[in-house]
XYZ file of C-alpha atoms in Angstrom:
383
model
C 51.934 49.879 -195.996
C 51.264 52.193 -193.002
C 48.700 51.786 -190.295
C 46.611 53.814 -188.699
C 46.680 53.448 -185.265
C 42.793 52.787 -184.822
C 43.412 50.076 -187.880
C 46.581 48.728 -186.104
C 44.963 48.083 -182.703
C 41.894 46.414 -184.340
C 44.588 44.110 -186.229
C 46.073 43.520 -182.496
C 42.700 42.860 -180.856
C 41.751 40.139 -183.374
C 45.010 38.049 -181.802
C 44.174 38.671 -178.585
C 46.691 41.882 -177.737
C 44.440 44.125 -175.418
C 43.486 47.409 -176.461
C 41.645 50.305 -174.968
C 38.206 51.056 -175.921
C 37.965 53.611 -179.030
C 36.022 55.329 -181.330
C 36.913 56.402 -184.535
C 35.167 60.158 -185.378
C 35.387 62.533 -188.296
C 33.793 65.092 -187.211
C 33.060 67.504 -183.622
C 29.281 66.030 -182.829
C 30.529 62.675 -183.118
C 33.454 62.960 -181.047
C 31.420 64.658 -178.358
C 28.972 61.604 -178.833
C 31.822 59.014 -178.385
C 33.349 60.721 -175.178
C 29.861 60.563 -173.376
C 29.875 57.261 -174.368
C 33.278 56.549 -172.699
C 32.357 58.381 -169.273
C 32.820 61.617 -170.675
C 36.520 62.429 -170.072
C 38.361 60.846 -172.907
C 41.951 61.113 -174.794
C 41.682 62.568 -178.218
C 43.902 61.661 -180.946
C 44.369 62.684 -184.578
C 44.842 59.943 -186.745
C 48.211 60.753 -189.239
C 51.131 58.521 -189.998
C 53.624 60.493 -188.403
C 55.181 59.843 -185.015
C 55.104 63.019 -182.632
C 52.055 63.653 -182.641
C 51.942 65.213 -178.860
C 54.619 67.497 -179.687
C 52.427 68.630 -182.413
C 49.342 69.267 -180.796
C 47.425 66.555 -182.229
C 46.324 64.614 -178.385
C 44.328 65.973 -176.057
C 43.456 64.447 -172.649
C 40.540 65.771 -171.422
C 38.133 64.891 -168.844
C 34.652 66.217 -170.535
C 32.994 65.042 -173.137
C 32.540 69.161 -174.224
C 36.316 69.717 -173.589
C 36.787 66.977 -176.467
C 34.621 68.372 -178.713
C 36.228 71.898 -178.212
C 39.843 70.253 -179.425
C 38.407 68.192 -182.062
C 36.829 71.767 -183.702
C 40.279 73.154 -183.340
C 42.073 70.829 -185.264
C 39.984 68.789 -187.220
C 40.063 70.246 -191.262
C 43.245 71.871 -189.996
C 47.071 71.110 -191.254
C 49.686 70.736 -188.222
C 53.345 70.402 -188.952
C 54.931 66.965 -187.884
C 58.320 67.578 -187.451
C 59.291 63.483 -187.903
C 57.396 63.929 -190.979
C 58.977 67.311 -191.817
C 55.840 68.512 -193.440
C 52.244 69.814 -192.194
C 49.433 67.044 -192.281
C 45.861 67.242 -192.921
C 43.565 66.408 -189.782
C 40.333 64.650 -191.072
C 40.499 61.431 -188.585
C 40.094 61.334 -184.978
C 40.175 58.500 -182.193
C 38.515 59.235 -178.928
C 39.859 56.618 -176.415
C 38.618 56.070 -172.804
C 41.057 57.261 -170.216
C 43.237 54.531 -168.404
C 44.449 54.259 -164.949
C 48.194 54.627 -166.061
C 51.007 52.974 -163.600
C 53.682 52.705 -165.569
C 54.953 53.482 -169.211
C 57.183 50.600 -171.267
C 58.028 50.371 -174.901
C 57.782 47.020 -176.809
C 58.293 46.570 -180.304
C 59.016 43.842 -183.280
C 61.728 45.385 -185.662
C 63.109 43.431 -188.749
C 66.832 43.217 -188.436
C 67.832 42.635 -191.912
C 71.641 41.832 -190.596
C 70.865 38.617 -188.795
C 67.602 37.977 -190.957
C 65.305 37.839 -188.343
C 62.313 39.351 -186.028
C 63.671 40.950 -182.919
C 62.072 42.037 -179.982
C 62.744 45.445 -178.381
C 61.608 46.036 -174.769
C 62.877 49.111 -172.395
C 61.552 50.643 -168.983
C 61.486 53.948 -170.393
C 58.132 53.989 -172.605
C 56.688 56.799 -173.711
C 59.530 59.071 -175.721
C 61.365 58.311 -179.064
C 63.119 54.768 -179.247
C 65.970 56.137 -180.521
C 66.200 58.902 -177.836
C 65.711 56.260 -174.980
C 68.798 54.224 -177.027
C 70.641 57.795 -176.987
C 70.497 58.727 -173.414
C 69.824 55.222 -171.644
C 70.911 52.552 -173.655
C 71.295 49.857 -171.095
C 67.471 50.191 -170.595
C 66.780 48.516 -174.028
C 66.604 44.843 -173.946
C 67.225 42.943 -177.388
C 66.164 39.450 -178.593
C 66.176 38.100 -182.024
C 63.841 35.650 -182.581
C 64.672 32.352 -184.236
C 61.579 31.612 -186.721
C 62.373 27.738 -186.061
C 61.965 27.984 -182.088
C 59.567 31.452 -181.706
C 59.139 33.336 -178.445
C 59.998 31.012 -175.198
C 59.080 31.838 -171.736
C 62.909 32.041 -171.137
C 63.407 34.341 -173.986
C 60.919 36.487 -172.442
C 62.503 36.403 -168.710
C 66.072 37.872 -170.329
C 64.432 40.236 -172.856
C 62.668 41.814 -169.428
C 66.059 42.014 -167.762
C 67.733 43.660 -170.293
C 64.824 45.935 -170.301
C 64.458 46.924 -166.284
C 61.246 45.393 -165.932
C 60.776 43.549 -162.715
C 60.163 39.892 -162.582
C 57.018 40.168 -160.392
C 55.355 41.581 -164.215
C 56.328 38.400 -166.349
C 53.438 36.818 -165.787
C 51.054 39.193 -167.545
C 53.923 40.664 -170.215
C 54.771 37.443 -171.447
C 51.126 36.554 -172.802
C 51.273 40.353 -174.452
C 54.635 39.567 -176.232
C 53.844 36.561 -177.646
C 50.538 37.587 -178.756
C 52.002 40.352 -180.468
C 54.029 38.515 -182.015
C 51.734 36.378 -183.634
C 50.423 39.293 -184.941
C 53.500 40.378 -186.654
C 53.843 36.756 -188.374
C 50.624 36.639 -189.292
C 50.066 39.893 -190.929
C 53.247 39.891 -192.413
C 54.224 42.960 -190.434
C 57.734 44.576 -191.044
C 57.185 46.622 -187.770
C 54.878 46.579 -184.808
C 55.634 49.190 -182.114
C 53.507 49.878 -178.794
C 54.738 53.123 -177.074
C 53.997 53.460 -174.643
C 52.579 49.883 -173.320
C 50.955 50.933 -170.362
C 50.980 49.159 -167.190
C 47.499 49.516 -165.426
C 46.899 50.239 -161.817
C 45.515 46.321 -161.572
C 49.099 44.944 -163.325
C 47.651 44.302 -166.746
C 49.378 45.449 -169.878
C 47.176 47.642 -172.650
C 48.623 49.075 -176.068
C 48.547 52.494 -175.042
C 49.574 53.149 -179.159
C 50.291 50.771 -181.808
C 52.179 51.331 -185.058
C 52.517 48.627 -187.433
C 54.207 48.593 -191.282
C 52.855 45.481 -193.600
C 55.179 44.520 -196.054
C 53.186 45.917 -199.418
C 54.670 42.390 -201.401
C 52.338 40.222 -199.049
C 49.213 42.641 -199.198
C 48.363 39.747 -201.744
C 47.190 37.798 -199.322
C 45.867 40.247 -196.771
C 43.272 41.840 -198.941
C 41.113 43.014 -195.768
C 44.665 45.259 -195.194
C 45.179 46.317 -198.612
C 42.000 47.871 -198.414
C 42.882 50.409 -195.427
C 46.009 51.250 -197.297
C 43.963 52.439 -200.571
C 41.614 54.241 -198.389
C 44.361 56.267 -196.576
C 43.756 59.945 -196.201
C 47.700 59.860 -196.602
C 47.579 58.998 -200.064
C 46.795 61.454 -202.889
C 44.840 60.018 -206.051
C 48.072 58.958 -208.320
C 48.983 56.908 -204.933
C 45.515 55.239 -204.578
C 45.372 54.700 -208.949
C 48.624 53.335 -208.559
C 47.629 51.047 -205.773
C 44.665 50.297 -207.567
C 46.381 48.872 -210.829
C 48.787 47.089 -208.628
C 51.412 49.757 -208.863
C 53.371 49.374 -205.551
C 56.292 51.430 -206.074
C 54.875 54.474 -206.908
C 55.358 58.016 -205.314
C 53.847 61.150 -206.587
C 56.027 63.939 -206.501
C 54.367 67.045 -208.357
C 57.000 67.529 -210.623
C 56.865 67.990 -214.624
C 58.966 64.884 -215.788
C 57.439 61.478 -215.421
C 59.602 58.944 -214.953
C 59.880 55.167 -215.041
C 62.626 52.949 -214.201
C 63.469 49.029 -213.319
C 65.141 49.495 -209.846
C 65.204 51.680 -207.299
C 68.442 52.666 -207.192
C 68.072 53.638 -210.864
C 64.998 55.774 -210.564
C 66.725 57.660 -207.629
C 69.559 58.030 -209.706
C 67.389 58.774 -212.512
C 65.862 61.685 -210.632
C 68.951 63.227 -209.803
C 70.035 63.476 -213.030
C 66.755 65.316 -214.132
C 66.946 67.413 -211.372
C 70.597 68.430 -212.537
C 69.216 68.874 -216.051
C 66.925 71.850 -214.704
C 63.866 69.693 -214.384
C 61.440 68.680 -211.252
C 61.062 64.503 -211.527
C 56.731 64.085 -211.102
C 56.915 60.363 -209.416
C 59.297 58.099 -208.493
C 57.959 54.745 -210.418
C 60.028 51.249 -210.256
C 58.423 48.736 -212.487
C 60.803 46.415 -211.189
C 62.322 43.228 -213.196
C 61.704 42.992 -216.909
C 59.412 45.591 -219.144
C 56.504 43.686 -219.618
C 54.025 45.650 -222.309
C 50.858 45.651 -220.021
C 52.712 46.754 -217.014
C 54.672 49.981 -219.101
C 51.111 50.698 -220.386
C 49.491 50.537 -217.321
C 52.381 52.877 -215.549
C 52.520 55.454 -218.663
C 48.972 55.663 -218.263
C 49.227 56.321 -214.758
C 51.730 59.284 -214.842
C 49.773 60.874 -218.066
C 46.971 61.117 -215.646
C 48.954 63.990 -213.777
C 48.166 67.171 -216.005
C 51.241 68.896 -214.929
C 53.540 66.215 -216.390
C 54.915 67.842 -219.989
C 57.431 64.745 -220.862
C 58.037 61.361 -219.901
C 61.498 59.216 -219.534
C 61.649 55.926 -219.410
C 65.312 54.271 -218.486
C 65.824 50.966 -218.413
C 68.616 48.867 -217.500
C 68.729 45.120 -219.130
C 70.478 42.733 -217.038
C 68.726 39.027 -217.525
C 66.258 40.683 -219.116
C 67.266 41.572 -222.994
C 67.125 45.142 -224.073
C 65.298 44.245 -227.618
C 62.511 42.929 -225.592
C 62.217 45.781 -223.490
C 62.131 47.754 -226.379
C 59.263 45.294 -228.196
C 57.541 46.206 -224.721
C 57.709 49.976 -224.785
C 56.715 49.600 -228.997
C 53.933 47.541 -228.175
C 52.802 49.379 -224.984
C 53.202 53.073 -226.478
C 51.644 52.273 -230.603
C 48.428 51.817 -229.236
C 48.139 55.110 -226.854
C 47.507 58.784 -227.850
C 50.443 60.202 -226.114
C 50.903 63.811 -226.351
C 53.882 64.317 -224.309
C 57.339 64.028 -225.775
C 58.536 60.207 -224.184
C 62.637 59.932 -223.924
C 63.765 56.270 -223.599
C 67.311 55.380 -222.568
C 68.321 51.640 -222.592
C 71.324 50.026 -221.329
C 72.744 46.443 -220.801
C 72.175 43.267 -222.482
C 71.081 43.699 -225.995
C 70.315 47.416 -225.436
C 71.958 48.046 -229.061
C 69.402 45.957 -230.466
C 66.789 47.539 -228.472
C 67.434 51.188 -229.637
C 67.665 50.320 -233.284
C 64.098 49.240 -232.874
C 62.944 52.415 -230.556
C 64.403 54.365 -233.920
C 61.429 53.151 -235.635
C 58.986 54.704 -232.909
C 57.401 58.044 -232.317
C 60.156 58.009 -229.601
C 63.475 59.872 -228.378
C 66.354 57.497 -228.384
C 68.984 58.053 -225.708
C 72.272 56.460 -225.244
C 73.088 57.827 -221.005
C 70.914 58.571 -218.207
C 72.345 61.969 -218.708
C 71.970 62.397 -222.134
C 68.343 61.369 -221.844
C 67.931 63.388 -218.841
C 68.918 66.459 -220.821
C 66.741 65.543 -223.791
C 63.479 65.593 -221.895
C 64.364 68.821 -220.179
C 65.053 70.265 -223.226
C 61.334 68.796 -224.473
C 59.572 70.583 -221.607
């Protein structure tokens, strides 16, 4: 789950990472209203989950309070293309931030490195611009540590992290308090990413989250359910997205296709889609139940993608490894017999016990498939 960077620097505040004053606004009056409040001049920022947004037009520095209203009426109800998103995104959201007495700009950021299976920290001189442009063009100004979970963040770990990085030792003092806090706030939210570009250095020394981007790891939202809330009220998400998160549905995409489509695995549904999209079809979702075929869950997901009007058929491919085909089958029986589904519904099964399993879907209101490709051209052809 995606941040927002007003709800990621609240997260950071509450473990003690310091943040600039800010005020969240929706519309012009009350971003006028919020810069008078900050001293008049303020930075204005739209609120999107895209990276870029500078480049895009969507920050404003200005130093009246009128001069912030005037940019928030330009963009706010407007679409701007993001090109790291590669698409144009609504502007309904703003932050109006007090202006800081900017020194210097750093990056800092905590990265999962699924290689060595742990937290690392990133920390580089040249704040401000892409990551991956600074690793491009300057890559002996990124400093790398992975952290080991057993030890955590040391003072010493800290000292070789900032010489990797080019930041001068007279600075250690104040960073080190800001790393450690923020990582905290990683391990305690369950982050997958936390990234401050820039981390400004004030004119006094201190260190201040200038941005903040942070990525929760959806299978921990569980326990987080004050997060899990910003992620079902994200502007980002379109109402499948937000049903889907509702029922517990965390691999869901809507795609505004005309084929729904449900799969266990990833790697099948994306395979799944191709093969639809080589049929002559346009997949609707991508939708990963995951392990298994359990009745409530199908239900609960065909119910989801017969919400979308434009969807005119359904296929369902499953692929039975531990799990037996027969019971995925009893699933789909059990899940479909009670539901008034008017869309044709294609089911392909495959692995353990899948011969078992179609015998059984031969007794349903069902289309029987023996390949992802033969049931990919079977619910084209039902369109």
């Amino acid at each position: 789950m995606k941040m927002q960077e007003y709800q990621a620097k609240a997260l950071l505040a509450q473990f003690g990472v310091p943040t600039p004053k800010g005020i969240v606004c929706t519309t012009q009056d009350e971003v006028k209203a919020a810069a008078e409040s900050l001293g008049g001049g303020a930075v204005v920022k739209a609120q999107v989950l895209a990276g870029g947004r500078g480049k895009a037009g969507a920050v404003k520095v200005a130093k009246t309070a009128e001069a912030c209203a005037e940019f928030a009426g330009s963009i706010l109800g407007k679409k701007l293309y993001f090109e790291q998103a590669k698409e144009e995104l609504a502007i309904t959201t703003l932050l109006v931030e007090e202006l800081l007495p900017i020194a210097k700009e750093y990056y800092l950021g905590v990265v999962v490195d699924r290689d060595s299976q742990r937290n690392v920290l990133i920390l580089s001189s040249q704040g401000g611009m892409d990551i991956e442009e600074v690793a491009h063009s300057h890559p002996d100004a990124i400093g790398r540590h992975p952290v080991d979970p057993a030890i955590g963040v040391k003072d010493f770990h800290i000292r070789e992290l900032a010489r990797k990085g080019g930041i001068p030792d007279s600075e250690l003092s104040k960073l080190a308090p800001f790393i450690k806090n923020l990582y905290q706030a990683c391990l305690k939210s369950d982050a997958t990413l936390a990234e401050i570009n820039p981390l400004v250095v004030l004119a006094d020394g201190n260190f201040i989250a200038g941005d903040a981007k942070i990525d929760i790891d959806d299978n921990t939202l569980y326990r987080h359910p004050e997060l899990a809330a910003h992620g079902e009220d994200s502007d980002e998400l379109n109402h499948f997205e937000k049903e889907a998160r509702r029922r517990g549905i965390n691999n869901y995409v809507h795609l505004g296709g005309n084929v729904g489509i449900i799969c266990n695995g990833a790697g099948l549904v994306m395979g799944t889609m191709d093969e639809v999209k080589r049929a002559g079809g346009q997949p609707a979702n991508f939708l990963d139940i995951g392990g298994g075929a359990k009745a409530e869950l199908v239900r609960s997901s065909l119910e989801l993608i017969l919400l979308d009007k434009d969807v005119k058929a359904i296929l369902i491919n499953i692929f039975g490894g531990i799990t037996r085909g027969d019971e995925v089958a009893k699933g789909i029986i059990e899940a479909t017999s009670t539901m008034d589904i008017k869309v044709p519904l294609v089911v392909r099964l495959a692995g353990t016990n899948s011969e078992e399993g179609l015998a059984l879907l031969k007794d349903a209101n069902l289309v029987p498939a023996a390949t992802m490709q033969e049931a990919a051209q079977k619910v084209v052809a039902l369109l």
